[in-house]
Amino acid sequence: MRKLAAILAISSLLLTGCAPADRQASSTKVVLISHDSFAISDESIAEFEASSGFELEIIRAGDAGSLTNRLVLTKSSPIADVVFGIDSTFRGVADQNGIIQGKLTEVDFADVCFNYDRLWFDVNGITPPSSWRDLTQPEFKDLTVVTNPLTSSPGLAFLATTVSALGESGFEAFWTELRDNGVKVAAGWEEAYFTEFSGSSGSGKFPIVLSYCSSPAAEIRENGQSQTVAFLDEGFRQTEYIGILAGAQNPTGAGALIEFLLAEPFQSTMPELMYVYPVNPDAVIPSEWTKFGPAARTTIGEELDVATNRESWQAKWASIFE
């Protein structure tokens, strides 16, 4: 994890990003585009606006995959100044399409893994799975919801997980077995977790969901225990980035916003607001995360070149789910 000094040094460089002077001088608004899960308190917004002199506008654009694709489609006429939430699985798309001015900067991370509804398994008298590798077994038929790797960053992260673990010759067989075992494919994480999963709102019918290792910290009930459990082995570390969009109308305001979002006060709000780990080493981590939402014990996929192979893997996956 980078030291705070390094983070602020990068931020100061971003403050010097170039754009026509008249556009900088005339703009009092800075526009942030993010995925739907981005959250910031009213107090933080007020603090940023008071300290910077810029008004903050936020556009939410779906999952990280949808966000990145939208930025590619609008790169000739950028709709924002700053992007928050391009992650390590879609960073290659951003780089290849030149949508970022300068470089992306790490802002948070989370580990993609499966969660299961402990209460559902207790009530139904079924032993829960211990790994994602178990999900093709008949006792877990029609119990799992994942996200589409064509449109969802957690979905692509899990697709990459299967490639890393099973190899180019083995991951397709796993996905075929998972399909035949009744897996539900949701378009994005919010649909999968909040609509289809039984362990979040209790209204979904699937007790196993592709989510994050930190998610159980959001499901603590009145008895002080989490209703859900995460698989902490073979997590796929998903780093999120923040950056100035190429052609931003207010790069000065964009740099000020990035510096604010990387500083300790905002970073300390990220676990409770977005259930991600902050990159600032001075940020405060809630005590319940140690018990219910720790980072993965082991991670997988670091050796993969996702940017180069993404489209090939996605095409093979799509042929299975046609």
PDB file of C-alpha atoms in Angstrom:
ATOM      1  CA  MET A   1       0.000   0.000   0.000  1.00  0.00           C
ATOM      2  CA  ARG A   2       1.411   3.371  -0.900  1.00  0.00           C
ATOM      3  CA  LYS A   3       2.478   5.824   1.786  1.00  0.00           C
ATOM      4  CA  LEU A   4       0.413   8.977   2.203  1.00  0.00           C
ATOM      5  CA  ALA A   5       3.255  11.154   0.974  1.00  0.00           C
ATOM      6  CA  ALA A   6       3.378   9.231  -2.280  1.00  0.00           C
ATOM      7  CA  ILE A   7      -0.365   9.515  -2.681  1.00  0.00           C
ATOM      8  CA  LEU A   8      -0.335  13.262  -2.167  1.00  0.00           C
ATOM      9  CA  ALA A   9       2.638  13.621  -4.486  1.00  0.00           C
ATOM     10  CA  ILE A  10       0.677  11.947  -7.257  1.00  0.00           C
ATOM     11  CA  SER A  11      -2.293  14.147  -6.443  1.00  0.00           C
ATOM     12  CA  SER A  12      -0.193  17.290  -6.729  1.00  0.00           C
ATOM     13  CA  LEU A  13       0.964  16.191 -10.156  1.00  0.00           C
ATOM     14  CA  LEU A  14      -2.634  15.701 -11.187  1.00  0.00           C
ATOM     15  CA  LEU A  15      -3.377  19.256 -10.125  1.00  0.00           C
ATOM     16  CA  THR A  16      -1.081  20.485 -12.881  1.00  0.00           C
ATOM     17  CA  GLY A  17      -2.951  18.687 -15.682  1.00  0.00           C
ATOM     18  CA  CYS A  18      -3.292  20.912 -18.708  1.00  0.00           C
ATOM     19  CA  ALA A  19      -6.417  22.204 -20.440  1.00  0.00           C
ATOM     20  CA  PRO A  20      -7.293  25.479 -22.095  1.00  0.00           C
ATOM     21  CA  ALA A  21      -6.910  28.269 -19.541  1.00  0.00           C
ATOM     22  CA  ASP A  22     -10.241  29.893 -20.301  1.00  0.00           C
ATOM     23  CA  ARG A  23     -12.112  26.650 -19.607  1.00  0.00           C
ATOM     24  CA  GLN A  24     -10.367  26.275 -16.244  1.00  0.00           C
ATOM     25  CA  ALA A  25     -11.032  29.836 -15.200  1.00  0.00           C
ATOM     26  CA  SER A  26     -14.705  29.816 -16.140  1.00  0.00           C
ATOM     27  CA  SER A  27     -15.602  26.573 -14.401  1.00  0.00           C
ATOM     28  CA  THR A  28     -16.832  26.540 -10.806  1.00  0.00           C
ATOM     29  CA  LYS A  29     -18.169  22.986 -11.016  1.00  0.00           C
ATOM     30  CA  VAL A  30     -16.275  19.698 -10.979  1.00  0.00           C
ATOM     31  CA  VAL A  31     -18.116  16.637 -12.286  1.00  0.00           C
ATOM     32  CA  LEU A  32     -17.361  13.164 -10.938  1.00  0.00           C
ATOM     33  CA  ILE A  33     -18.567  10.033 -12.741  1.00  0.00           C
ATOM     34  CA  SER A  34     -18.575   6.791 -10.774  1.00  0.00           C
ATOM     35  CA  HIS A  35     -20.121   3.366 -10.453  1.00  0.00           C
ATOM     36  CA  ASP A  36     -23.430   3.063  -8.620  1.00  0.00           C
ATOM     37  CA  SER A  37     -21.766   1.932  -5.385  1.00  0.00           C
ATOM     38  CA  PHE A  38     -19.837   5.166  -4.890  1.00  0.00           C
ATOM     39  CA  ALA A  39     -20.976   6.910  -1.720  1.00  0.00           C
ATOM     40  CA  ILE A  40     -19.986  10.161  -0.074  1.00  0.00           C
ATOM     41  CA  SER A  41     -21.613  11.851   2.905  1.00  0.00           C
ATOM     42  CA  ASP A  42     -23.254  15.254   2.742  1.00  0.00           C
ATOM     43  CA  GLU A  43     -20.669  16.401   5.289  1.00  0.00           C
ATOM     44  CA  SER A  44     -17.803  15.360   3.004  1.00  0.00           C
ATOM     45  CA  ILE A  45     -19.376  17.103   0.031  1.00  0.00           C
ATOM     46  CA  ALA A  46     -19.802  20.287   2.060  1.00  0.00           C
ATOM     47  CA  GLU A  47     -16.207  20.064   3.292  1.00  0.00           C
ATOM     48  CA  PHE A  48     -14.850  19.629  -0.235  1.00  0.00           C
ATOM     49  CA  GLU A  49     -16.916  22.477  -1.649  1.00  0.00           C
ATOM     50  CA  ALA A  50     -15.967  24.824   1.194  1.00  0.00           C
ATOM     51  CA  SER A  51     -12.249  24.036   1.052  1.00  0.00           C
ATOM     52  CA  SER A  52     -11.890  23.990  -2.742  1.00  0.00           C
ATOM     53  CA  GLY A  53     -14.436  26.539  -3.919  1.00  0.00           C
ATOM     54  CA  PHE A  54     -15.819  24.069  -6.468  1.00  0.00           C
ATOM     55  CA  GLU A  55     -19.357  22.723  -6.629  1.00  0.00           C
ATOM     56  CA  LEU A  56     -19.446  18.912  -6.872  1.00  0.00           C
ATOM     57  CA  GLU A  57     -21.753  17.103  -9.280  1.00  0.00           C
ATOM     58  CA  ILE A  58     -21.908  13.288  -9.282  1.00  0.00           C
ATOM     59  CA  ILE A  59     -22.993  11.049 -12.172  1.00  0.00           C
ATOM     60  CA  ARG A  60     -23.517   7.339 -11.466  1.00  0.00           C
ATOM     61  CA  ALA A  61     -23.120   5.001 -14.415  1.00  0.00           C
ATOM     62  CA  GLY A  62     -23.817   1.421 -13.318  1.00  0.00           C
ATOM     63  CA  ASP A  63     -21.209  -1.229 -12.577  1.00  0.00           C
ATOM     64  CA  ALA A  64     -17.499  -0.597 -13.143  1.00  0.00           C
ATOM     65  CA  GLY A  65     -17.782  -2.354 -16.486  1.00  0.00           C
ATOM     66  CA  SER A  66     -20.709  -0.213 -17.602  1.00  0.00           C
ATOM     67  CA  LEU A  67     -18.917   2.876 -16.291  1.00  0.00           C
ATOM     68  CA  THR A  68     -15.782   2.145 -18.301  1.00  0.00           C
ATOM     69  CA  ASN A  69     -17.717   1.332 -21.452  1.00  0.00           C
ATOM     70  CA  ARG A  70     -19.688   4.578 -21.155  1.00  0.00           C
ATOM     71  CA  LEU A  71     -16.495   6.591 -20.849  1.00  0.00           C
ATOM     72  CA  VAL A  72     -15.108   4.942 -23.972  1.00  0.00           C
ATOM     73  CA  LEU A  73     -18.283   5.768 -25.902  1.00  0.00           C
ATOM     74  CA  THR A  74     -18.205   9.426 -24.772  1.00  0.00           C
ATOM     75  CA  LYS A  75     -14.447  10.042 -24.904  1.00  0.00           C
ATOM     76  CA  SER A  76     -14.735  12.497 -27.807  1.00  0.00           C
ATOM     77  CA  SER A  77     -16.987  14.665 -25.628  1.00  0.00           C
ATOM     78  CA  PRO A  78     -16.284  13.818 -21.963  1.00  0.00           C
ATOM     79  CA  ILE A  79     -19.279  14.041 -19.652  1.00  0.00           C
ATOM     80  CA  ALA A  80     -17.204  14.464 -16.472  1.00  0.00           C
ATOM     81  CA  ASP A  81     -13.878  15.691 -15.146  1.00  0.00           C
ATOM     82  CA  VAL A  82     -12.987  12.844 -12.792  1.00  0.00           C
ATOM     83  CA  VAL A  83     -13.719   9.123 -12.855  1.00  0.00           C
ATOM     84  CA  PHE A  84     -13.905   7.033  -9.694  1.00  0.00           C
ATOM     85  CA  GLY A  85     -14.189   3.262  -9.944  1.00  0.00           C
ATOM     86  CA  ILE A  86     -12.409   1.921 -13.001  1.00  0.00           C
ATOM     87  CA  ASP A  87     -10.919  -1.233 -11.525  1.00  0.00           C
ATOM     88  CA  SER A  88      -8.070  -3.595 -12.238  1.00  0.00           C
ATOM     89  CA  THR A  89     -10.178  -5.809 -14.494  1.00  0.00           C
ATOM     90  CA  PHE A  90     -11.205  -2.906 -16.751  1.00  0.00           C
ATOM     91  CA  ARG A  91      -8.100  -0.741 -16.446  1.00  0.00           C
ATOM     92  CA  GLY A  92      -6.776  -2.197 -19.703  1.00  0.00           C
ATOM     93  CA  VAL A  93      -9.862  -0.913 -21.521  1.00  0.00           C
ATOM     94  CA  ALA A  94      -9.225   2.593 -20.195  1.00  0.00           C
ATOM     95  CA  ASP A  95      -5.558   2.462 -21.156  1.00  0.00           C
ATOM     96  CA  GLN A  96      -6.206   1.101 -24.647  1.00  0.00           C
ATOM     97  CA  ASN A  97      -8.794   3.769 -25.397  1.00  0.00           C
ATOM     98  CA  GLY A  98      -6.905   6.755 -24.006  1.00  0.00           C
ATOM     99  CA  ILE A  99      -9.729   8.030 -21.816  1.00  0.00           C
ATOM    100  CA  ILE A 100      -7.484   9.141 -18.926  1.00  0.00           C
ATOM    101  CA  GLN A 101      -5.259  12.216 -18.744  1.00  0.00           C
ATOM    102  CA  GLY A 102      -1.986  11.091 -17.199  1.00  0.00           C
ATOM    103  CA  LYS A 103      -2.246   7.996 -15.024  1.00  0.00           C
ATOM    104  CA  LEU A 104      -4.892   6.351 -12.897  1.00  0.00           C
ATOM    105  CA  THR A 105      -4.240   6.388  -9.142  1.00  0.00           C
ATOM    106  CA  GLU A 106      -5.206   3.646  -6.673  1.00  0.00           C
ATOM    107  CA  VAL A 107      -8.029   4.744  -4.376  1.00  0.00           C
ATOM    108  CA  ASP A 108      -9.315   1.543  -2.699  1.00  0.00           C
ATOM    109  CA  PHE A 109      -9.387  -2.231  -3.015  1.00  0.00           C
ATOM    110  CA  ALA A 110     -11.698  -5.154  -2.333  1.00  0.00           C
ATOM    111  CA  ASP A 111     -11.423  -8.905  -2.757  1.00  0.00           C
ATOM    112  CA  VAL A 112     -13.998 -10.609  -4.983  1.00  0.00           C
ATOM    113  CA  CYS A 113     -15.279 -13.874  -3.542  1.00  0.00           C
ATOM    114  CA  PHE A 114     -18.498 -15.763  -2.886  1.00  0.00           C
ATOM    115  CA  ASN A 115     -20.731 -15.129   0.126  1.00  0.00           C
ATOM    116  CA  TYR A 116     -23.388 -17.463   1.445  1.00  0.00           C
ATOM    117  CA  ASP A 117     -26.458 -16.901   3.599  1.00  0.00           C
ATOM    118  CA  ARG A 118     -25.667 -18.746   6.838  1.00  0.00           C
ATOM    119  CA  LEU A 119     -29.263 -18.497   8.063  1.00  0.00           C
ATOM    120  CA  TRP A 120     -30.660 -20.050   4.862  1.00  0.00           C
ATOM    121  CA  PHE A 121     -28.356 -23.051   5.134  1.00  0.00           C
ATOM    122  CA  ASP A 122     -29.138 -23.469   8.846  1.00  0.00           C
ATOM    123  CA  VAL A 123     -32.897 -23.373   8.249  1.00  0.00           C
ATOM    124  CA  ASN A 124     -32.707 -25.800   5.335  1.00  0.00           C
ATOM    125  CA  GLY A 125     -30.333 -28.206   7.046  1.00  0.00           C
ATOM    126  CA  ILE A 126     -27.784 -28.138   4.219  1.00  0.00           C
ATOM    127  CA  THR A 127     -24.029 -27.956   4.734  1.00  0.00           C
ATOM    128  CA  PRO A 128     -22.789 -24.827   2.923  1.00  0.00           C
ATOM    129  CA  PRO A 129     -20.027 -24.973   0.314  1.00  0.00           C
ATOM    130  CA  SER A 130     -16.468 -24.329   1.438  1.00  0.00           C
ATOM    131  CA  SER A 131     -15.136 -23.073  -1.898  1.00  0.00           C
ATOM    132  CA  TRP A 132     -16.330 -21.785  -5.260  1.00  0.00           C
ATOM    133  CA  ARG A 133     -15.121 -25.091  -6.661  1.00  0.00           C
ATOM    134  CA  ASP A 134     -18.007 -26.817  -4.841  1.00  0.00           C
ATOM    135  CA  LEU A 135     -20.698 -24.851  -6.668  1.00  0.00           C
ATOM    136  CA  THR A 136     -21.025 -27.369  -9.506  1.00  0.00           C
ATOM    137  CA  GLN A 137     -22.045 -30.093  -7.050  1.00  0.00           C
ATOM    138  CA  PRO A 138     -25.685 -31.292  -7.220  1.00  0.00           C
ATOM    139  CA  GLU A 139     -26.479 -30.267  -3.626  1.00  0.00           C
ATOM    140  CA  PHE A 140     -25.998 -26.647  -4.675  1.00  0.00           C
ATOM    141  CA  LYS A 141     -28.143 -26.770  -7.806  1.00  0.00           C
ATOM    142  CA  ASP A 142     -30.146 -23.560  -8.398  1.00  0.00           C
ATOM    143  CA  LEU A 143     -28.601 -21.844  -5.358  1.00  0.00           C
ATOM    144  CA  THR A 144     -25.980 -19.527  -6.880  1.00  0.00           C
ATOM    145  CA  VAL A 145     -26.117 -16.094  -8.503  1.00  0.00           C
ATOM    146  CA  VAL A 146     -23.088 -14.578 -10.261  1.00  0.00           C
ATOM    147  CA  THR A 147     -22.625 -11.421 -12.303  1.00  0.00           C
ATOM    148  CA  ASN A 148     -22.113 -11.233 -16.042  1.00  0.00           C
ATOM    149  CA  PRO A 149     -18.397 -10.941 -16.916  1.00  0.00           C
ATOM    150  CA  LEU A 150     -19.314  -9.059 -20.087  1.00  0.00           C
ATOM    151  CA  THR A 151     -20.812  -6.159 -18.127  1.00  0.00           C
ATOM    152  CA  SER A 152     -19.711  -6.553 -14.514  1.00  0.00           C
ATOM    153  CA  SER A 153     -16.282  -6.140 -12.955  1.00  0.00           C
ATOM    154  CA  PRO A 154     -16.846  -8.744 -10.189  1.00  0.00           C
ATOM    155  CA  GLY A 155     -18.080 -11.079 -12.912  1.00  0.00           C
ATOM    156  CA  LEU A 156     -14.927 -10.558 -14.934  1.00  0.00           C
ATOM    157  CA  ALA A 157     -12.852 -10.979 -11.768  1.00  0.00           C
ATOM    158  CA  PHE A 158     -14.411 -14.373 -11.103  1.00  0.00           C
ATOM    159  CA  LEU A 159     -14.020 -15.409 -14.740  1.00  0.00           C
ATOM    160  CA  ALA A 160     -10.328 -14.548 -14.387  1.00  0.00           C
ATOM    161  CA  THR A 161     -10.230 -16.530 -11.138  1.00  0.00           C
ATOM    162  CA  THR A 162     -11.404 -19.652 -12.942  1.00  0.00           C
ATOM    163  CA  VAL A 163      -8.852 -19.141 -15.715  1.00  0.00           C
ATOM    164  CA  SER A 164      -6.061 -18.763 -13.161  1.00  0.00           C
ATOM    165  CA  ALA A 165      -7.119 -21.790 -11.125  1.00  0.00           C
ATOM    166  CA  LEU A 166      -8.170 -24.167 -13.901  1.00  0.00           C
ATOM    167  CA  GLY A 167      -6.174 -23.001 -16.898  1.00  0.00           C
ATOM    168  CA  GLU A 168      -7.194 -22.084 -20.423  1.00  0.00           C
ATOM    169  CA  SER A 169      -8.238 -25.678 -21.062  1.00  0.00           C
ATOM    170  CA  GLY A 170     -10.216 -26.129 -17.851  1.00  0.00           C
ATOM    171  CA  PHE A 171     -12.212 -23.007 -17.107  1.00  0.00           C
ATOM    172  CA  GLU A 172     -14.768 -23.594 -19.870  1.00  0.00           C
ATOM    173  CA  ALA A 173     -15.633 -27.018 -18.474  1.00  0.00           C
ATOM    174  CA  PHE A 174     -16.223 -25.489 -15.037  1.00  0.00           C
ATOM    175  CA  TRP A 175     -18.538 -22.818 -16.435  1.00  0.00           C
ATOM    176  CA  THR A 176     -20.449 -25.411 -18.441  1.00  0.00           C
ATOM    177  CA  GLU A 177     -20.982 -27.441 -15.273  1.00  0.00           C
ATOM    178  CA  LEU A 178     -21.989 -24.318 -13.361  1.00  0.00           C
ATOM    179  CA  ARG A 179     -24.505 -23.414 -16.078  1.00  0.00           C
ATOM    180  CA  ASP A 180     -25.938 -26.920 -15.990  1.00  0.00           C
ATOM    181  CA  ASN A 181     -26.210 -26.651 -12.207  1.00  0.00           C
ATOM    182  CA  GLY A 182     -28.648 -23.757 -12.528  1.00  0.00           C
ATOM    183  CA  VAL A 183     -26.471 -20.711 -11.905  1.00  0.00           C
ATOM    184  CA  LYS A 184     -28.275 -17.379 -12.239  1.00  0.00           C
ATOM    185  CA  VAL A 185     -26.402 -14.666 -14.155  1.00  0.00           C
ATOM    186  CA  ALA A 186     -27.247 -11.096 -13.107  1.00  0.00           C
ATOM    187  CA  ALA A 187     -26.218  -8.055 -15.125  1.00  0.00           C
ATOM    188  CA  GLY A 188     -24.407  -6.342 -12.262  1.00  0.00           C
ATOM    189  CA  TRP A 189     -23.396  -6.616  -8.626  1.00  0.00           C
ATOM    190  CA  GLU A 190     -26.227  -4.553  -7.166  1.00  0.00           C
ATOM    191  CA  GLU A 191     -28.848  -6.700  -8.909  1.00  0.00           C
ATOM    192  CA  ALA A 192     -27.140  -9.892  -7.785  1.00  0.00           C
ATOM    193  CA  TYR A 193     -26.583  -8.817  -4.190  1.00  0.00           C
ATOM    194  CA  PHE A 194     -29.580  -6.680  -3.306  1.00  0.00           C
ATOM    195  CA  THR A 195     -32.253  -8.309  -5.483  1.00  0.00           C
ATOM    196  CA  GLU A 196     -31.315 -11.960  -6.022  1.00  0.00           C
ATOM    197  CA  PHE A 197     -29.341 -12.812  -2.863  1.00  0.00           C
ATOM    198  CA  SER A 198     -31.328 -14.004   0.153  1.00  0.00           C
ATOM    199  CA  GLY A 199     -28.749 -12.831   2.679  1.00  0.00           C
ATOM    200  CA  SER A 200     -28.941  -9.077   2.080  1.00  0.00           C
ATOM    201  CA  SER A 201     -32.595  -8.050   2.106  1.00  0.00           C
ATOM    202  CA  GLY A 202     -34.034 -11.502   2.614  1.00  0.00           C
ATOM    203  CA  SER A 203     -36.214 -11.206  -0.495  1.00  0.00           C
ATOM    204  CA  GLY A 204     -33.965 -13.003  -2.986  1.00  0.00           C
ATOM    205  CA  LYS A 205     -34.075 -16.744  -3.539  1.00  0.00           C
ATOM    206  CA  PHE A 206     -30.361 -17.450  -4.046  1.00  0.00           C
ATOM    207  CA  PRO A 207     -28.353 -18.130  -0.856  1.00  0.00           C
ATOM    208  CA  ILE A 208     -24.957 -17.976  -2.612  1.00  0.00           C
ATOM    209  CA  VAL A 209     -23.765 -14.801  -4.352  1.00  0.00           C
ATOM    210  CA  LEU A 210     -20.639 -13.488  -6.019  1.00  0.00           C
ATOM    211  CA  SER A 211     -19.650 -10.467  -3.944  1.00  0.00           C
ATOM    212  CA  TYR A 212     -16.719  -9.343  -1.776  1.00  0.00           C
ATOM    213  CA  CYS A 213     -14.872 -10.553   1.317  1.00  0.00           C
ATOM    214  CA  SER A 214     -15.957  -7.368   3.107  1.00  0.00           C
ATOM    215  CA  SER A 215     -19.689  -7.824   2.416  1.00  0.00           C
ATOM    216  CA  PRO A 216     -20.523  -9.790   5.610  1.00  0.00           C
ATOM    217  CA  ALA A 217     -19.600  -6.709   7.652  1.00  0.00           C
ATOM    218  CA  ALA A 218     -22.719  -5.080   6.174  1.00  0.00           C
ATOM    219  CA  GLU A 219     -25.005  -7.895   7.315  1.00  0.00           C
ATOM    220  CA  ILE A 220     -24.592  -7.785  11.101  1.00  0.00           C
ATOM    221  CA  ARG A 221     -27.931  -8.477  12.773  1.00  0.00           C
ATOM    222  CA  GLU A 222     -29.360  -7.615  16.189  1.00  0.00           C
ATOM    223  CA  ASN A 223     -27.616 -10.614  17.753  1.00  0.00           C
ATOM    224  CA  GLY A 224     -24.253  -9.104  16.839  1.00  0.00           C
ATOM    225  CA  GLN A 225     -23.493 -11.767  14.240  1.00  0.00           C
ATOM    226  CA  SER A 226     -23.346 -11.513  10.465  1.00  0.00           C
ATOM    227  CA  GLN A 227     -25.983 -13.417   8.525  1.00  0.00           C
ATOM    228  CA  THR A 228     -23.482 -14.084   5.755  1.00  0.00           C
ATOM    229  CA  VAL A 229     -20.082 -15.733   5.402  1.00  0.00           C
ATOM    230  CA  ALA A 230     -17.388 -15.086   2.782  1.00  0.00           C
ATOM    231  CA  PHE A 231     -14.963 -17.542   1.219  1.00  0.00           C
ATOM    232  CA  LEU A 232     -11.613 -16.043   2.214  1.00  0.00           C
ATOM    233  CA  ASP A 233      -9.386 -18.260   0.076  1.00  0.00           C
ATOM    234  CA  GLU A 234      -8.660 -17.598  -3.609  1.00  0.00           C
ATOM    235  CA  GLY A 235     -10.102 -14.102  -3.608  1.00  0.00           C
ATOM    236  CA  PHE A 236      -9.459 -11.909  -6.635  1.00  0.00           C
ATOM    237  CA  ARG A 237      -8.071  -8.566  -5.521  1.00  0.00           C
ATOM    238  CA  GLN A 238      -9.903  -5.789  -7.321  1.00  0.00           C
ATOM    239  CA  THR A 239      -8.159  -2.431  -7.076  1.00  0.00           C
ATOM    240  CA  GLU A 240     -10.192   0.660  -7.913  1.00  0.00           C
ATOM    241  CA  TYR A 241      -8.691   3.756  -9.467  1.00  0.00           C
ATOM    242  CA  ILE A 242      -9.409   7.442  -9.726  1.00  0.00           C
ATOM    243  CA  GLY A 243      -8.230   9.746 -12.489  1.00  0.00           C
ATOM    244  CA  ILE A 244      -8.792  12.846 -14.585  1.00  0.00           C
ATOM    245  CA  LEU A 245     -10.614  12.232 -17.853  1.00  0.00           C
ATOM    246  CA  ALA A 246      -8.849  13.246 -21.041  1.00  0.00           C
ATOM    247  CA  GLY A 247     -10.486  16.438 -22.265  1.00  0.00           C
ATOM    248  CA  ALA A 248     -11.854  17.343 -18.817  1.00  0.00           C
ATOM    249  CA  GLN A 249     -13.288  20.851 -18.736  1.00  0.00           C
ATOM    250  CA  ASN A 250     -12.050  21.465 -15.193  1.00  0.00           C
ATOM    251  CA  PRO A 251      -8.752  19.637 -14.593  1.00  0.00           C
ATOM    252  CA  THR A 252      -7.843  21.975 -11.727  1.00  0.00           C
ATOM    253  CA  GLY A 253     -11.054  21.120  -9.902  1.00  0.00           C
ATOM    254  CA  ALA A 254     -10.522  17.473 -10.807  1.00  0.00           C
ATOM    255  CA  GLY A 255      -7.103  17.503  -9.172  1.00  0.00           C
ATOM    256  CA  ALA A 256      -8.499  19.137  -6.045  1.00  0.00           C
ATOM    257  CA  LEU A 257     -11.212  16.484  -5.828  1.00  0.00           C
ATOM    258  CA  ILE A 258      -8.723  13.643  -6.251  1.00  0.00           C
ATOM    259  CA  GLU A 259      -6.538  15.053  -3.484  1.00  0.00           C
ATOM    260  CA  PHE A 260      -9.605  15.280  -1.227  1.00  0.00           C
ATOM    261  CA  LEU A 261     -10.707  11.695  -1.948  1.00  0.00           C
ATOM    262  CA  LEU A 262      -7.228  10.326  -1.216  1.00  0.00           C
ATOM    263  CA  ALA A 263      -6.819  12.169   2.089  1.00  0.00           C
ATOM    264  CA  GLU A 264      -7.397  10.412   5.428  1.00  0.00           C
ATOM    265  CA  PRO A 265     -10.744  11.986   6.422  1.00  0.00           C
ATOM    266  CA  PHE A 266     -12.598  10.747   3.338  1.00  0.00           C
ATOM    267  CA  GLN A 267     -10.642   7.489   3.137  1.00  0.00           C
ATOM    268  CA  SER A 268     -11.726   6.668   6.704  1.00  0.00           C
ATOM    269  CA  THR A 269     -15.380   6.847   5.625  1.00  0.00           C
ATOM    270  CA  MET A 270     -14.957   4.369   2.764  1.00  0.00           C
ATOM    271  CA  PRO A 271     -15.286   1.088   4.698  1.00  0.00           C
ATOM    272  CA  GLU A 272     -18.670   1.979   6.164  1.00  0.00           C
ATOM    273  CA  LEU A 273     -20.004   3.796   3.098  1.00  0.00           C
ATOM    274  CA  MET A 274     -18.703   1.548   0.304  1.00  0.00           C
ATOM    275  CA  TYR A 275     -17.416  -1.594   2.030  1.00  0.00           C
ATOM    276  CA  VAL A 276     -13.969  -1.310   0.471  1.00  0.00           C
ATOM    277  CA  TYR A 277     -10.512  -1.016   1.972  1.00  0.00           C
ATOM    278  CA  PRO A 278      -8.913   2.443   1.671  1.00  0.00           C
ATOM    279  CA  VAL A 279      -5.390   2.817   0.282  1.00  0.00           C
ATOM    280  CA  ASN A 280      -4.403   5.583   2.690  1.00  0.00           C
ATOM    281  CA  PRO A 281      -2.428   3.861   5.492  1.00  0.00           C
ATOM    282  CA  ASP A 282      -3.661   6.437   8.019  1.00  0.00           C
ATOM    283  CA  ALA A 283      -7.338   5.656   7.380  1.00  0.00           C
ATOM    284  CA  VAL A 284      -9.329   4.140  10.237  1.00  0.00           C
ATOM    285  CA  ILE A 285     -10.682   0.606   9.683  1.00  0.00           C
ATOM    286  CA  PRO A 286     -13.846  -0.295  11.690  1.00  0.00           C
ATOM    287  CA  SER A 287     -13.281  -2.945  14.364  1.00  0.00           C
ATOM    288  CA  GLU A 288     -16.097  -5.159  13.053  1.00  0.00           C
ATOM    289  CA  TRP A 289     -14.216  -5.574   9.779  1.00  0.00           C
ATOM    290  CA  THR A 290     -11.522  -7.558  11.566  1.00  0.00           C
ATOM    291  CA  LYS A 291     -14.138 -10.119  12.592  1.00  0.00           C
ATOM    292  CA  PHE A 292     -16.653 -10.066   9.749  1.00  0.00           C
ATOM    293  CA  GLY A 293     -15.033  -8.407   6.731  1.00  0.00           C
ATOM    294  CA  PRO A 294     -11.308  -9.162   6.590  1.00  0.00           C
ATOM    295  CA  ALA A 295      -9.360  -9.134   3.363  1.00  0.00           C
ATOM    296  CA  ALA A 296      -8.855 -12.478   1.638  1.00  0.00           C
ATOM    297  CA  ARG A 297      -6.421 -14.915   3.255  1.00  0.00           C
ATOM    298  CA  THR A 298      -5.132 -15.885  -0.171  1.00  0.00           C
ATOM    299  CA  THR A 299      -5.571 -14.224  -3.550  1.00  0.00           C
ATOM    300  CA  ILE A 300      -5.426 -15.526  -7.092  1.00  0.00           C
ATOM    301  CA  GLY A 301      -4.899 -14.240 -10.606  1.00  0.00           C
ATOM    302  CA  GLU A 302      -1.969 -11.890 -10.108  1.00  0.00           C
ATOM    303  CA  GLU A 303      -0.110 -13.555 -12.974  1.00  0.00           C
ATOM    304  CA  LEU A 304      -2.877 -12.963 -15.521  1.00  0.00           C
ATOM    305  CA  ASP A 305      -2.757 -10.409 -18.308  1.00  0.00           C
ATOM    306  CA  VAL A 306      -6.435  -9.471 -18.139  1.00  0.00           C
ATOM    307  CA  ALA A 307      -6.140  -6.602 -20.612  1.00  0.00           C
ATOM    308  CA  THR A 308      -4.737  -8.837 -23.349  1.00  0.00           C
ATOM    309  CA  ASN A 309      -6.964 -11.858 -22.774  1.00  0.00           C
ATOM    310  CA  ARG A 310     -10.226 -10.322 -21.560  1.00  0.00           C
ATOM    311  CA  GLU A 311     -12.082 -10.407 -24.880  1.00  0.00           C
ATOM    312  CA  SER A 312     -11.031 -13.990 -25.614  1.00  0.00           C
ATOM    313  CA  TRP A 313     -12.172 -15.202 -22.190  1.00  0.00           C
ATOM    314  CA  GLN A 314     -15.427 -13.280 -22.469  1.00  0.00           C
ATOM    315  CA  ALA A 315     -16.145 -14.737 -25.909  1.00  0.00           C
ATOM    316  CA  LYS A 316     -15.619 -18.277 -24.633  1.00  0.00           C
ATOM    317  CA  TRP A 317     -17.862 -17.572 -21.645  1.00  0.00           C
ATOM    318  CA  ALA A 318     -20.545 -16.061 -23.880  1.00  0.00           C
ATOM    319  CA  SER A 319     -20.553 -19.139 -26.118  1.00  0.00           C
ATOM    320  CA  ILE A 320     -21.439 -21.241 -23.071  1.00  0.00           C
ATOM    321  CA  PHE A 321     -24.320 -18.994 -22.006  1.00  0.00           C
ATOM    322  CA  GLU A 322     -25.817 -18.283 -25.432  1.00  0.00           C
TER     323      GLU A 322
END
